[in-house]
Amino acid sequence: QVQLVESGGGLVQAGGSLRLTCAPSGRTFRSYAMGWFRQAPGKEREFVAAITWSGGNTYYTDSVKGRFTISRDNAKNTVYLQMNSLKPEDTAVYYCAVQTVGGRINVILTYDYWGQGTQVTVSS
């Protein structure tokens, strides 16, 4: 059974940092793009960041550019999201996902494996 397990969420003050980790189990995803998405209460799930299989290309939504960094370690089959200068509006459940069939990298429907999410809460 394939599972994506996120960790690293928590409560942090505005301006602080967190590092999220996504560690798939049951299968390796070294050959696929991976992404991070988030969903705030009462809002739709939205794209945050993505990285190609080699790590050579990264993509971000405008609101996190310059603050968040996505990276991957294919030897460890792990993807990270370093989040700096956090703002209260970053509060959400963060999900990692894998895109095994290709498509637009910032589109939710192109991802076919999802984690259970990890809560990030930023206090003002």
Coordinates of C-alpha atoms in Angstrom, one line a residue:
Q1 CA 0.0 0.0 0.0
V2 CA 1.4 3.4 -1.0
Q3 CA 1.4 6.0 1.6
L4 CA 2.7 9.6 1.7
V5 CA 3.5 10.7 5.3
E6 CA 3.9 14.4 6.0
S7 CA 5.5 15.7 9.2
G8 CA 7.0 18.9 10.6
G9 CA 3.8 20.9 11.0
G10 CA 3.0 22.8 14.2
L11 CA 2.3 26.1 15.8
V12 CA 4.7 29.0 15.1
Q13 CA 4.7 32.7 15.6
A14 CA 4.6 35.0 12.6
G15 CA 8.1 35.4 11.2
G16 CA 9.1 32.0 12.3
S17 CA 10.1 28.9 10.3
L18 CA 9.0 25.3 9.8
R19 CA 10.3 22.5 7.7
L20 CA 7.8 20.0 6.3
T21 CA 8.9 16.5 5.3
C22 CA 7.1 14.1 3.0
A23 CA 8.3 10.5 3.1
P24 CA 6.5 8.0 0.8
S25 CA 6.3 4.4 1.8
G26 CA 5.4 1.4 -0.1
R27 CA 6.8 2.7 -3.3
T28 CA 9.6 5.1 -4.5
F29 CA 8.7 8.2 -6.4
R30 CA 12.2 9.3 -7.5
S31 CA 11.0 9.5 -11.1
Y32 CA 8.1 11.7 -10.6
A33 CA 7.3 15.3 -9.9
M34 CA 6.1 16.1 -6.4
G35 CA 4.2 19.0 -5.0
W36 CA 2.9 20.6 -1.8
F37 CA -0.6 22.0 -1.5
R38 CA -2.5 23.6 1.3
Q39 CA -6.1 24.0 2.4
A40 CA -7.2 26.6 4.9
P41 CA -10.5 26.4 6.7
G42 CA -13.4 27.2 4.4
K43 CA -11.2 27.5 1.4
E44 CA -10.3 25.2 -1.5
R45 CA -7.1 23.3 -1.6
E46 CA -4.4 25.3 -3.5
F47 CA -1.0 24.8 -5.0
V48 CA 2.0 25.9 -3.0
A49 CA 5.1 24.4 -4.6
A50 CA 6.3 21.6 -6.8
I51 CA 9.6 20.1 -7.9
T52 CA 10.5 18.0 -10.9
W53 CA 11.8 14.4 -10.5
S54 CA 15.4 15.5 -10.8
G55 CA 15.0 18.6 -8.6
G56 CA 16.2 20.7 -11.5
N57 CA 13.1 22.8 -11.7
T58 CA 10.9 24.2 -8.9
Y59 CA 7.6 26.1 -9.0
Y60 CA 5.9 28.3 -6.5
T61 CA 2.7 30.1 -6.1
D62 CA 3.3 33.9 -6.0
S63 CA 2.4 34.3 -2.3
V64 CA 5.2 32.1 -1.1
K65 CA 8.0 33.0 -3.5
G66 CA 11.1 34.1 -1.7
R67 CA 9.9 32.6 1.6
F68 CA 9.3 28.9 0.8
T69 CA 11.8 26.4 -0.7
I70 CA 10.9 23.0 -2.0
S71 CA 13.7 20.4 -2.3
R72 CA 14.1 16.6 -2.6
D73 CA 16.5 14.0 -1.7
N74 CA 15.9 11.1 -4.1
A75 CA 18.4 8.9 -2.2
K76 CA 16.0 9.1 0.8
N77 CA 12.9 9.2 -1.3
T78 CA 11.9 12.4 0.6
V79 CA 10.6 15.9 -0.3
Y80 CA 10.9 18.9 1.9
L81 CA 9.2 22.3 2.2
Q82 CA 11.3 24.9 4.1
M83 CA 9.0 27.7 5.1
N84 CA 10.5 30.9 6.4
S85 CA 9.0 34.3 7.3
L86 CA 5.7 32.6 8.0
K87 CA 2.5 34.7 8.0
P88 CA -0.8 34.1 9.7
E89 CA -2.3 33.6 6.2
D90 CA 0.0 30.6 5.7
T91 CA -2.2 28.8 8.3
A92 CA -3.6 25.6 6.7
V93 CA -3.3 21.9 6.4
Y94 CA -0.4 21.1 4.1
Y95 CA -0.4 18.1 1.8
C96 CA 2.2 16.5 -0.3
A97 CA 1.4 14.8 -3.5
V98 CA 2.9 12.8 -6.3
Q99 CA 2.3 13.3 -10.0
T100 CA 2.9 10.0 -11.8
V101 CA 1.1 10.7 -15.1
G102 CA 2.4 14.2 -15.9
G103 CA 0.4 17.3 -16.7
R104 CA 0.5 20.8 -15.5
I105 CA 2.5 20.8 -12.3
N106 CA 0.4 23.3 -10.4
V107 CA -2.9 21.7 -11.1
I108 CA -4.4 19.5 -8.3
L109 CA -6.1 17.1 -10.6
T110 CA -2.8 16.0 -12.1
Y111 CA -1.7 14.5 -8.8
D112 CA -2.7 11.0 -8.0
Y113 CA -1.2 10.1 -4.6
W114 CA -1.8 12.3 -1.5
G115 CA -0.7 12.3 2.1
Q116 CA -3.0 12.8 5.0
G117 CA -1.8 16.4 5.7
T118 CA 0.0 18.2 8.5
Q119 CA -1.4 21.2 10.3
V120 CA 0.6 24.5 10.1
T121 CA -0.7 27.3 12.4
V122 CA 0.9 30.7 12.4
S123 CA 0.0 33.1 15.2
S124 CA 0.1 36.8 14.9

